[in-house]
mmCIF file of C-alpha atoms and ligand atoms in Angstrom:
data_model
loop_
_atom_site.group_PDB
_atom_site.id
_atom_site.type_symbol
_atom_site.label_atom_id
_atom_site.label_comp_id
_atom_site.label_asym_id
_atom_site.label_seq_id
_atom_site.Cartn_x
_atom_site.Cartn_y
_atom_site.Cartn_z
ATOM 1 C CA MET A 1 -32.772 -2.361 -2.823
ATOM 2 C CA PRO A 2 -30.676 -0.674 0.014
ATOM 3 C CA SER A 3 -30.373 3.256 -0.302
ATOM 4 C CA GLU A 4 -27.084 4.991 -0.759
ATOM 5 C CA PHE A 5 -27.719 6.307 2.860
ATOM 6 C CA ASP A 6 -28.445 2.602 4.052
ATOM 7 C CA LEU A 7 -25.131 1.436 2.572
ATOM 8 C CA ILE A 8 -23.144 4.196 3.930
ATOM 9 C CA ARG A 9 -24.611 3.597 7.564
ATOM 10 C CA ARG A 10 -24.409 -0.034 7.414
ATOM 11 C CA HIS A 11 -20.749 -0.479 5.904
ATOM 12 C CA PHE A 12 -18.721 2.750 6.170
ATOM 13 C CA ASP A 13 -19.857 4.352 9.382
ATOM 14 C CA HIS A 14 -17.515 3.174 11.961
ATOM 15 C CA ASP A 15 -16.295 4.836 15.243
ATOM 16 C CA ALA A 16 -13.646 7.337 14.609
ATOM 17 C CA ALA A 17 -11.151 7.703 17.396
ATOM 18 C CA HIS A 18 -9.185 10.958 16.307
ATOM 19 C CA CYS A 19 -11.792 13.283 15.093
ATOM 20 C CA ASP A 20 -14.713 15.559 16.357
ATOM 21 C CA LEU A 21 -17.111 14.669 13.671
ATOM 22 C CA ALA A 22 -16.877 11.849 11.182
ATOM 23 C CA VAL A 23 -19.313 10.338 8.787
ATOM 24 C CA GLY A 24 -22.781 11.611 8.494
ATOM 25 C CA ASP A 25 -22.569 15.448 8.189
ATOM 26 C CA ASP A 26 -21.577 17.588 5.314
ATOM 27 C CA ALA A 27 -17.924 17.524 6.281
ATOM 28 C CA ALA A 28 -15.780 15.959 8.838
ATOM 29 C CA LEU A 29 -14.022 17.693 11.721
ATOM 30 C CA MET A 30 -10.334 16.797 12.640
ATOM 31 C CA ARG A 31 -7.895 18.701 14.694
ATOM 32 C CA PRO A 32 -4.085 18.357 13.860
ATOM 33 C CA ARG A 33 -1.961 18.052 17.054
ATOM 34 C CA PRO A 34 0.058 21.083 17.937
ATOM 35 C CA GLY A 35 3.251 21.430 16.027
ATOM 36 C CA MET A 36 2.215 19.029 13.324
ATOM 37 C CA GLN A 37 1.968 19.451 9.576
ATOM 38 C CA LEU A 38 -0.697 17.748 7.647
ATOM 39 C CA ALA A 39 0.484 15.229 4.918
ATOM 40 C CA VAL A 40 -2.275 14.556 2.264
ATOM 41 C CA SER A 41 -2.404 12.316 -0.716
ATOM 42 C CA THR A 42 -4.953 10.475 -2.792
ATOM 43 C CA ASP A 43 -4.819 7.454 -4.973
ATOM 44 C CA MET A 44 -7.218 5.938 -7.236
ATOM 45 C CA LEU A 45 -8.010 2.257 -7.981
ATOM 46 C CA VAL A 46 -9.780 1.516 -11.309
ATOM 47 C CA ALA A 47 -11.210 -1.869 -12.370
ATOM 48 C CA GLY A 48 -9.277 -3.090 -15.441
ATOM 49 C CA THR A 49 -6.395 -0.796 -14.880
ATOM 50 C CA HIS A 50 -5.169 -1.572 -11.279
ATOM 51 C CA PHE A 51 -7.074 -4.817 -10.511
ATOM 52 C CA PHE A 52 -9.204 -7.521 -12.095
ATOM 53 C CA ALA A 53 -13.029 -6.549 -11.793
ATOM 54 C CA ASP A 54 -13.656 -10.039 -10.319
ATOM 55 C CA ALA A 55 -10.904 -9.455 -7.614
ATOM 56 C CA ASP A 56 -11.746 -10.644 -3.976
ATOM 57 C CA PRO A 57 -13.552 -7.523 -2.586
ATOM 58 C CA ALA A 58 -11.815 -8.112 0.867
ATOM 59 C CA LEU A 59 -8.408 -7.915 -0.645
ATOM 60 C CA LEU A 60 -9.256 -5.084 -2.632
ATOM 61 C CA GLY A 61 -10.533 -3.187 0.503
ATOM 62 C CA TRP A 62 -7.372 -3.950 2.227
ATOM 63 C CA LYS A 63 -5.157 -2.778 -0.749
ATOM 64 C CA THR A 64 -7.296 0.436 -1.571
ATOM 65 C CA LEU A 65 -6.286 1.844 1.937
ATOM 66 C CA ALA A 66 -2.981 0.248 2.243
ATOM 67 C CA VAL A 67 -1.506 1.915 -1.037
ATOM 68 C CA ASN A 68 -2.555 5.365 0.347
ATOM 69 C CA VAL A 69 -1.126 4.526 3.741
ATOM 70 C CA SER A 70 2.038 3.731 2.018
ATOM 71 C CA ASP A 71 2.298 7.197 0.533
ATOM 72 C CA LEU A 72 2.205 8.688 3.929
ATOM 73 C CA ALA A 73 4.718 6.131 5.106
ATOM 74 C CA ALA A 74 6.941 7.426 2.420
ATOM 75 C CA MET A 75 6.956 10.793 3.722
ATOM 76 C CA GLY A 76 7.636 9.812 7.358
ATOM 77 C CA ALA A 77 4.019 10.745 8.396
ATOM 78 C CA GLU A 78 1.704 9.081 10.478
ATOM 79 C CA PRO A 79 -1.668 8.212 8.743
ATOM 80 C CA ARG A 80 -4.697 9.275 10.834
ATOM 81 C CA TRP A 81 -7.748 10.026 8.658
ATOM 82 C CA ALA A 82 -9.143 8.695 5.316
ATOM 83 C CA LEU A 83 -11.936 9.455 2.937
ATOM 84 C CA LEU A 84 -13.278 6.901 0.445
ATOM 85 C CA ALA A 85 -15.047 7.980 -2.779
ATOM 86 C CA ILE A 86 -16.481 4.661 -4.393
ATOM 87 C CA ALA A 87 -18.335 4.226 -7.616
ATOM 88 C CA LEU A 88 -20.246 1.002 -7.618
ATOM 89 C CA PRO A 89 -21.854 -0.592 -10.674
ATOM 90 C CA ALA A 90 -24.586 -2.034 -8.422
ATOM 91 C CA ALA A 91 -25.683 -2.212 -4.708
ATOM 92 C CA ASP A 92 -24.343 -5.624 -4.193
ATOM 93 C CA GLU A 93 -24.264 -5.809 -0.336
ATOM 94 C CA ALA A 94 -22.224 -8.830 -0.001
ATOM 95 C CA TRP A 95 -19.537 -7.432 -2.124
ATOM 96 C CA ILE A 96 -19.644 -4.044 -0.373
ATOM 97 C CA ALA A 97 -19.554 -5.820 3.111
ATOM 98 C CA ALA A 98 -16.439 -7.776 2.069
ATOM 99 C CA PHE A 99 -14.779 -4.696 0.728
ATOM 100 C CA ALA A 100 -15.602 -2.508 3.727
ATOM 101 C CA GLY A 101 -14.289 -5.606 5.911
ATOM 102 C CA GLY A 102 -10.913 -5.523 4.149
ATOM 103 C CA LEU A 103 -10.691 -1.831 4.330
ATOM 104 C CA PHE A 104 -11.343 -1.424 7.857
ATOM 105 C CA GLU A 105 -8.987 -4.295 8.651
ATOM 106 C CA CYS A 106 -6.255 -2.028 7.181
ATOM 107 C CA ALA A 107 -7.618 0.935 8.954
ATOM 108 C CA ARG A 108 -7.402 -0.794 12.212
ATOM 109 C CA ALA A 109 -3.860 -2.109 11.605
ATOM 110 C CA HIS A 110 -2.806 1.442 11.160
ATOM 111 C CA ASP A 111 -5.087 3.307 13.429
ATOM 112 C CA VAL A 112 -6.603 5.303 10.591
ATOM 113 C CA ASP A 113 -10.151 6.660 10.941
ATOM 114 C CA LEU A 114 -12.495 6.727 7.857
ATOM 115 C CA VAL A 115 -14.153 10.155 8.417
ATOM 116 C CA GLY A 116 -16.114 10.503 5.083
ATOM 117 C CA GLY A 117 -16.394 9.972 1.467
ATOM 118 C CA ASP A 118 -18.963 9.605 -1.495
ATOM 119 C CA THR A 119 -20.809 6.715 -2.757
ATOM 120 C CA THR A 120 -22.217 6.778 -6.334
ATOM 121 C CA ARG A 121 -23.236 4.409 -9.098
ATOM 122 C CA GLY A 122 -20.720 3.945 -11.796
ATOM 123 C CA PRO A 123 -17.795 1.874 -13.276
ATOM 124 C CA LEU A 124 -16.152 0.235 -10.260
ATOM 125 C CA ASN A 125 -13.422 2.506 -8.857
ATOM 126 C CA MET A 126 -12.251 3.580 -5.509
ATOM 127 C CA THR A 127 -10.394 6.760 -4.494
ATOM 128 C CA VAL A 128 -9.018 7.221 -1.054
ATOM 129 C CA THR A 129 -7.739 10.573 0.139
ATOM 130 C CA ILE A 130 -5.568 10.063 3.150
ATOM 131 C CA ILE A 131 -4.478 12.602 5.702
ATOM 132 C CA GLY A 132 -1.661 12.286 8.242
ATOM 133 C CA GLU A 133 0.549 14.270 10.514
ATOM 134 C CA VAL A 134 4.227 14.789 10.598
ATOM 135 C CA PRO A 135 6.238 17.286 12.882
ATOM 136 C CA LEU A 136 6.629 20.429 11.155
ATOM 137 C CA GLY A 137 9.725 20.260 8.892
ATOM 138 C CA ALA A 138 10.430 16.514 9.530
ATOM 139 C CA ALA A 139 8.757 15.053 6.258
ATOM 140 C CA ILE A 140 11.052 13.108 4.181
ATOM 141 C CA THR A 141 10.656 14.338 0.452
ATOM 142 C CA ARG A 142 12.100 13.020 -2.767
ATOM 143 C CA SER A 143 14.339 16.072 -3.163
ATOM 144 C CA GLY A 144 16.855 15.675 -0.180
ATOM 145 C CA GLY A 145 19.288 13.099 -1.864
ATOM 146 C CA ARG A 146 22.838 14.241 -2.026
ATOM 147 C CA PRO A 147 25.909 12.857 -4.039
ATOM 148 C CA GLY A 148 27.524 10.124 -1.880
ATOM 149 C CA ASP A 149 24.452 9.138 -0.105
ATOM 150 C CA ASP A 150 23.700 5.357 0.192
ATOM 151 C CA LEU A 151 20.565 4.027 -1.676
ATOM 152 C CA TRP A 152 18.524 1.682 0.331
ATOM 153 C CA VAL A 153 15.416 -0.424 -0.054
ATOM 154 C CA SER A 154 13.246 -2.274 2.500
ATOM 155 C CA GLY A 155 11.897 -5.766 2.391
ATOM 156 C CA GLN A 156 11.640 -7.714 -0.903
ATOM 157 C CA PRO A 157 10.738 -5.825 -3.966
ATOM 158 C CA GLY A 158 9.753 -7.928 -6.898
ATOM 159 C CA LEU A 159 7.354 -10.365 -5.061
ATOM 160 C CA ALA A 160 4.265 -8.602 -6.173
ATOM 161 C CA ALA A 161 5.114 -8.438 -9.757
ATOM 162 C CA LEU A 162 6.049 -12.118 -9.617
ATOM 163 C CA GLY A 163 2.646 -12.685 -8.271
ATOM 164 C CA LEU A 164 0.894 -10.716 -11.095
ATOM 165 C CA ALA A 165 3.075 -12.805 -13.698
ATOM 166 C CA ALA A 166 1.913 -15.867 -11.995
ATOM 167 C CA LEU A 167 -1.817 -14.843 -12.318
ATOM 168 C CA ARG A 168 -1.250 -14.164 -15.988
ATOM 169 C CA GLY A 169 0.387 -17.460 -16.532
ATOM 170 C CA GLU A 170 3.563 -15.959 -17.378
ATOM 171 C CA ALA A 171 5.652 -17.281 -14.365
ATOM 172 C CA LYS A 172 6.031 -20.888 -12.968
ATOM 173 C CA LEU A 173 6.411 -20.764 -9.253
ATOM 174 C CA ASP A 174 6.440 -23.562 -6.673
ATOM 175 C CA ASP A 175 3.271 -23.631 -4.377
ATOM 176 C CA ASP A 176 5.012 -21.760 -1.502
ATOM 177 C CA GLY A 177 6.476 -19.237 -3.803
ATOM 178 C CA ARG A 178 3.237 -18.614 -5.367
ATOM 179 C CA ARG A 179 1.511 -18.000 -2.102
ATOM 180 C CA ARG A 180 4.046 -15.482 -0.829
ATOM 181 C CA CYS A 181 3.922 -13.532 -4.217
ATOM 182 C CA LEU A 182 0.139 -13.439 -4.307
ATOM 183 C CA ASP A 183 0.093 -12.327 -0.724
ATOM 184 C CA ALA A 184 2.576 -9.425 -1.625
ATOM 185 C CA LEU A 185 0.426 -8.564 -4.511
ATOM 186 C CA HIS A 186 -2.901 -8.649 -2.510
ATOM 187 C CA ARG A 187 -1.985 -7.626 0.751
ATOM 188 C CA PRO A 188 0.824 -5.024 0.711
ATOM 189 C CA GLN A 189 2.187 -4.049 3.980
ATOM 190 C CA PRO A 190 2.744 -0.176 4.106
ATOM 191 C CA ARG A 191 5.960 0.466 5.779
ATOM 192 C CA VAL A 192 4.724 3.013 8.276
ATOM 193 C CA ALA A 193 6.994 2.015 11.350
ATOM 194 C CA LEU A 194 9.947 2.279 8.812
ATOM 195 C CA GLY A 195 9.045 5.633 7.579
ATOM 196 C CA LEU A 196 8.481 7.134 10.992
ATOM 197 C CA ALA A 197 12.031 5.614 12.207
ATOM 198 C CA LEU A 198 13.770 7.373 9.220
ATOM 199 C CA ARG A 199 12.818 10.817 10.151
ATOM 200 C CA GLY A 200 16.074 12.663 10.770
ATOM 201 C CA ILE A 201 17.990 9.847 9.191
ATOM 202 C CA ALA A 202 16.895 9.400 5.558
ATOM 203 C CA SER A 203 17.764 12.278 3.051
ATOM 204 C CA ALA A 204 15.079 11.373 0.395
ATOM 205 C CA MET A 205 12.544 8.689 0.176
ATOM 206 C CA LEU A 206 9.439 7.247 -1.787
ATOM 207 C CA ASP A 207 7.413 4.066 -1.899
ATOM 208 C CA VAL A 208 7.998 1.842 -4.806
ATOM 209 C CA SER A 209 4.667 1.606 -6.552
ATOM 210 C CA ASP A 210 5.712 1.534 -9.955
ATOM 211 C CA GLY A 211 9.103 -0.243 -10.018
ATOM 212 C CA LEU A 212 12.293 0.230 -8.410
ATOM 213 C CA LEU A 213 14.213 1.742 -11.299
ATOM 214 C CA GLY A 214 11.470 3.861 -12.451
ATOM 215 C CA ASP A 215 10.631 5.187 -8.882
ATOM 216 C CA LEU A 216 14.357 5.858 -8.266
ATOM 217 C CA GLY A 217 14.281 8.018 -11.207
ATOM 218 C CA HIS A 218 11.888 10.156 -9.485
ATOM 219 C CA ILE A 219 14.425 10.746 -6.605
ATOM 220 C CA LEU A 220 17.217 11.479 -9.089
ATOM 221 C CA GLU A 221 15.051 14.041 -10.822
ATOM 222 C CA ARG A 222 13.750 15.720 -7.595
ATOM 223 C CA SER A 223 17.236 15.740 -5.968
ATOM 224 C CA ALA A 224 19.265 16.653 -9.128
ATOM 225 C CA VAL A 225 21.556 13.622 -8.684
ATOM 226 C CA GLY A 226 22.445 10.378 -10.314
ATOM 227 C CA ALA A 227 22.852 6.804 -8.983
ATOM 228 C CA VAL A 228 24.857 3.653 -9.417
ATOM 229 C CA VAL A 229 22.794 0.464 -8.522
ATOM 230 C CA GLU A 230 24.883 -2.575 -7.468
ATOM 231 C CA VAL A 231 23.301 -5.589 -9.021
ATOM 232 C CA ALA A 232 25.191 -7.963 -6.478
ATOM 233 C CA ALA A 233 23.598 -6.056 -3.553
ATOM 234 C CA LEU A 234 19.988 -6.596 -4.824
ATOM 235 C CA PRO A 235 18.002 -9.164 -2.907
ATOM 236 C CA LEU A 236 17.595 -11.605 -5.844
ATOM 237 C CA ALA A 237 17.996 -14.854 -4.116
ATOM 238 C CA PRO A 238 14.629 -14.874 -2.204
ATOM 239 C CA LEU A 239 12.858 -14.179 -5.533
ATOM 240 C CA LEU A 240 14.753 -17.153 -7.121
ATOM 241 C CA ALA A 241 13.711 -19.203 -4.268
ATOM 242 C CA THR A 242 10.000 -18.891 -5.297
ATOM 243 C CA GLY A 243 10.874 -21.090 -8.264
ATOM 244 C CA ALA A 244 10.806 -18.084 -10.644
ATOM 245 C CA ASP A 245 13.295 -18.110 -13.593
ATOM 246 C CA ALA A 246 16.438 -15.772 -13.261
ATOM 247 C CA ALA A 247 15.557 -13.233 -15.991
ATOM 248 C CA LEU A 248 11.894 -12.855 -15.006
ATOM 249 C CA ALA A 249 12.964 -12.489 -11.226
ATOM 250 C CA ARG A 250 15.552 -9.783 -12.188
ATOM 251 C CA ARG A 251 12.889 -7.870 -14.288
ATOM 252 C CA CYS A 252 10.295 -8.069 -11.467
ATOM 253 C CA LEU A 253 12.968 -6.896 -8.850
ATOM 254 C CA LEU A 254 14.112 -3.951 -10.981
ATOM 255 C CA SER A 255 10.822 -2.807 -12.758
ATOM 256 C CA GLY A 256 7.843 -4.519 -11.146
ATOM 257 C CA GLY A 257 5.360 -2.272 -9.370
ATOM 258 C CA ASP A 258 3.051 -2.742 -6.392
ATOM 259 C CA ASP A 259 5.464 -3.752 -3.726
ATOM 260 C CA TYR A 260 5.057 -0.577 -1.623
ATOM 261 C CA GLU A 261 8.484 -1.036 -0.097
ATOM 262 C CA LEU A 262 10.331 2.084 0.711
ATOM 263 C CA LEU A 263 13.269 3.294 -1.231
ATOM 264 C CA PHE A 264 15.460 5.825 0.452
ATOM 265 C CA THR A 265 18.848 7.650 0.670
ATOM 266 C CA ALA A 266 20.958 8.430 3.557
ATOM 267 C CA PRO A 267 24.649 9.645 4.152
ATOM 268 C CA PRO A 268 26.973 6.794 4.888
ATOM 269 C CA ALA A 269 27.231 7.862 8.561
ATOM 270 C CA GLN A 270 23.802 6.660 9.171
ATOM 271 C CA ARG A 271 24.544 2.941 8.183
ATOM 272 C CA PRO A 272 24.609 1.754 11.872
ATOM 273 C CA ALA A 273 21.427 3.709 12.666
ATOM 274 C CA ILE A 274 19.653 2.120 9.694
ATOM 275 C CA GLN A 275 20.991 -1.256 10.397
ATOM 276 C CA ALA A 276 19.519 -0.936 13.977
ATOM 277 C CA ILE A 277 16.177 0.104 12.758
ATOM 278 C CA GLY A 278 16.131 -3.024 10.443
ATOM 279 C CA ARG A 279 16.920 -5.284 13.394
ATOM 280 C CA ARG A 280 14.181 -3.496 15.498
ATOM 281 C CA LEU A 281 11.513 -3.734 13.092
ATOM 282 C CA ASP A 282 12.568 -7.270 11.932
ATOM 283 C CA LEU A 283 12.601 -5.978 8.381
ATOM 284 C CA PRO A 284 15.461 -6.632 5.954
ATOM 285 C CA LEU A 285 17.092 -3.190 4.699
ATOM 286 C CA HIS A 286 19.384 -3.699 1.678
ATOM 287 C CA ARG A 287 21.962 -1.099 0.742
ATOM 288 C CA ILE A 288 21.840 -1.268 -3.061
ATOM 289 C CA GLY A 289 23.879 1.473 -4.355
ATOM 290 C CA GLN A 290 24.946 5.119 -4.115
ATOM 291 C CA LEU A 291 23.962 8.638 -5.306
ATOM 292 C CA SER A 292 26.206 10.274 -7.808
ATOM 293 C CA GLY A 293 26.885 13.927 -8.898
ATOM 294 C CA GLU A 294 25.841 13.374 -12.250
ATOM 295 C CA PRO A 295 22.252 14.447 -12.528
ATOM 296 C CA GLY A 296 19.830 11.937 -14.086
ATOM 297 C CA ALA A 297 22.270 9.333 -14.789
ATOM 298 C CA LEU A 298 21.078 5.932 -13.653
ATOM 299 C CA LEU A 299 23.784 3.226 -13.911
ATOM 300 C CA LEU A 300 23.759 -0.449 -13.096
ATOM 301 C CA ARG A 301 26.914 -2.140 -12.007
ATOM 302 C CA GLU A 302 26.684 -5.883 -12.898
ATOM 303 C CA THR A 303 28.129 -8.605 -10.917
ATOM 304 C CA ASP A 304 31.213 -8.865 -13.249
ATOM 305 C CA GLY A 305 31.844 -5.113 -12.695
ATOM 306 C CA ARG A 306 30.360 -3.813 -16.017
ATOM 307 C CA LEU A 307 28.846 -0.528 -15.798
ATOM 308 C CA HIS A 308 25.914 0.293 -17.997
ATOM 309 C CA PRO A 309 22.900 2.756 -18.323
ATOM 310 C CA SER A 310 19.646 1.274 -17.030
ATOM 311 C CA ALA A 311 17.165 0.550 -19.892
ATOM 312 C CA ALA A 312 14.332 -0.335 -17.538
ATOM 313 C CA THR A 313 11.786 2.185 -16.578
ATOM 314 C CA GLY A 314 8.749 2.015 -14.286
ATOM 315 C CA TYR A 315 5.184 1.776 -15.190
ATOM 316 C CA ASP A 316 3.537 4.640 -17.004
ATOM 317 C CA HIS A 317 -0.185 4.679 -17.475
ATOM 318 C CA PHE A 318 0.152 6.758 -20.563
ATOM 319 C CA GLY A 319 3.642 5.762 -21.962
HETATM 320 P P1 LIG B 14 -23.349 15.006 0.767
HETATM 321 O O1 LIG B 14 -24.684 15.023 0.109
HETATM 322 O O2 LIG B 14 -23.028 16.192 1.552
HETATM 323 O O3 LIG B 14 -22.263 14.907 -0.320
HETATM 324 P P2 LIG B 14 -23.437 12.286 1.041
HETATM 325 O O4 LIG B 14 -24.982 12.103 1.145
HETATM 326 O O5 LIG B 14 -22.651 12.015 -0.038
HETATM 327 O O6 LIG B 14 -23.320 13.855 1.714
HETATM 328 O O7 LIG B 14 -22.683 11.620 2.230
HETATM 329 C C1 LIG B 14 -23.206 11.499 3.584
HETATM 330 C C2 LIG B 14 -22.210 11.221 4.575
HETATM 331 O O8 LIG B 14 -21.655 10.028 4.308
HETATM 332 C C3 LIG B 14 -20.993 12.352 4.511
HETATM 333 O O9 LIG B 14 -20.601 12.496 5.775
HETATM 334 C C4 LIG B 14 -20.012 11.539 3.617
HETATM 335 O O10 LIG B 14 -18.746 11.872 4.004
HETATM 336 C C5 LIG B 14 -20.273 10.061 4.089
HETATM 337 N N1 LIG B 14 -19.834 9.194 3.026
HETATM 338 C C6 LIG B 14 -20.531 8.941 1.889
HETATM 339 N N2 LIG B 14 -19.921 7.891 1.367
HETATM 340 C C7 LIG B 14 -18.960 7.132 2.026
HETATM 341 C C8 LIG B 14 -18.102 6.259 2.107
HETATM 342 N N3 LIG B 14 -18.055 5.373 0.842
HETATM 343 N N4 LIG B 14 -17.211 6.139 3.168
HETATM 344 C C9 LIG B 14 -17.246 6.772 4.160
HETATM 345 N N5 LIG B 14 -18.081 7.913 4.173
HETATM 346 C C10 LIG B 14 -18.998 8.160 3.294
HETATM 347 MG MG1 LIG B 15 -21.740 13.130 -1.526
#
């Protein structure tokens, strides 16, 4: 039976490029670059709540770090360091090796150092704390939205929720559609380059983890504004192309979680700059509505022009 220290040394102690001291001591030592503010966030993944206990450990490793990287992307911050607190029911080395493989694959993709953590026995759960840097004052918060700002979303929200529906046997997708949806669910791609490019351009931003409308509600609350979402502008066609039925596709797009796309607002004068960023990053950016001066009012405009309050909300663990 490997000891806790063997496990850490074998699986979690990798070279760290951006720090003075990483895994192995009582604390890690890192130096933020001059003029930078630290952006810090933590996210916990619990078996049975956020993933199935028999999930592929390599995919779980990727996702555990990716959802944290996404939180920094959503601030316009550059991820640099991460800590991993993990509880494991048993010292299953094959499982741990696969998990670490997926986690470090994501770490390499985003140039993040794993600088420390904690390893204990217990019900399977993983908590990452991620630390990044952003030039002082340049972070994009949820509170900067103003009436008249455009509302934008990146990529293809709804794919991950369709993937989950397919796993639960609630959606019938064609083979290629199923592959794309499961990939979105299991290997989310945090939009770091987009987040960095939107510094000085976006007025408010967050990553969509709990559903587009529910997360939009957080921007409305923090910015004390309302919004009108144009149903005709939502990227629904690519979801229908997976073979999903129309009502389910719409529900996944508006309320599905786990996509980790960025939802952001910006003054209309920024449209050309935003479109140029989308072309440069080869990432579709959809302008899906506008902020209004009516605090908290979230309205949907249907394709026939009918305007109605949104009933859909995001995922709430205690709701
Ligand atoms: P302490 O007794 O000081 O809490 P630990 O024995 O828990 O130290 O950890 C030893 C070293 O290994 C520390 O540097 C810690 O940050 C690191 N560490 C423990 N678990 C992990 C992990 N899962 N991933 C990365 N580093 C870890
Ligand atoms: Mg410890």
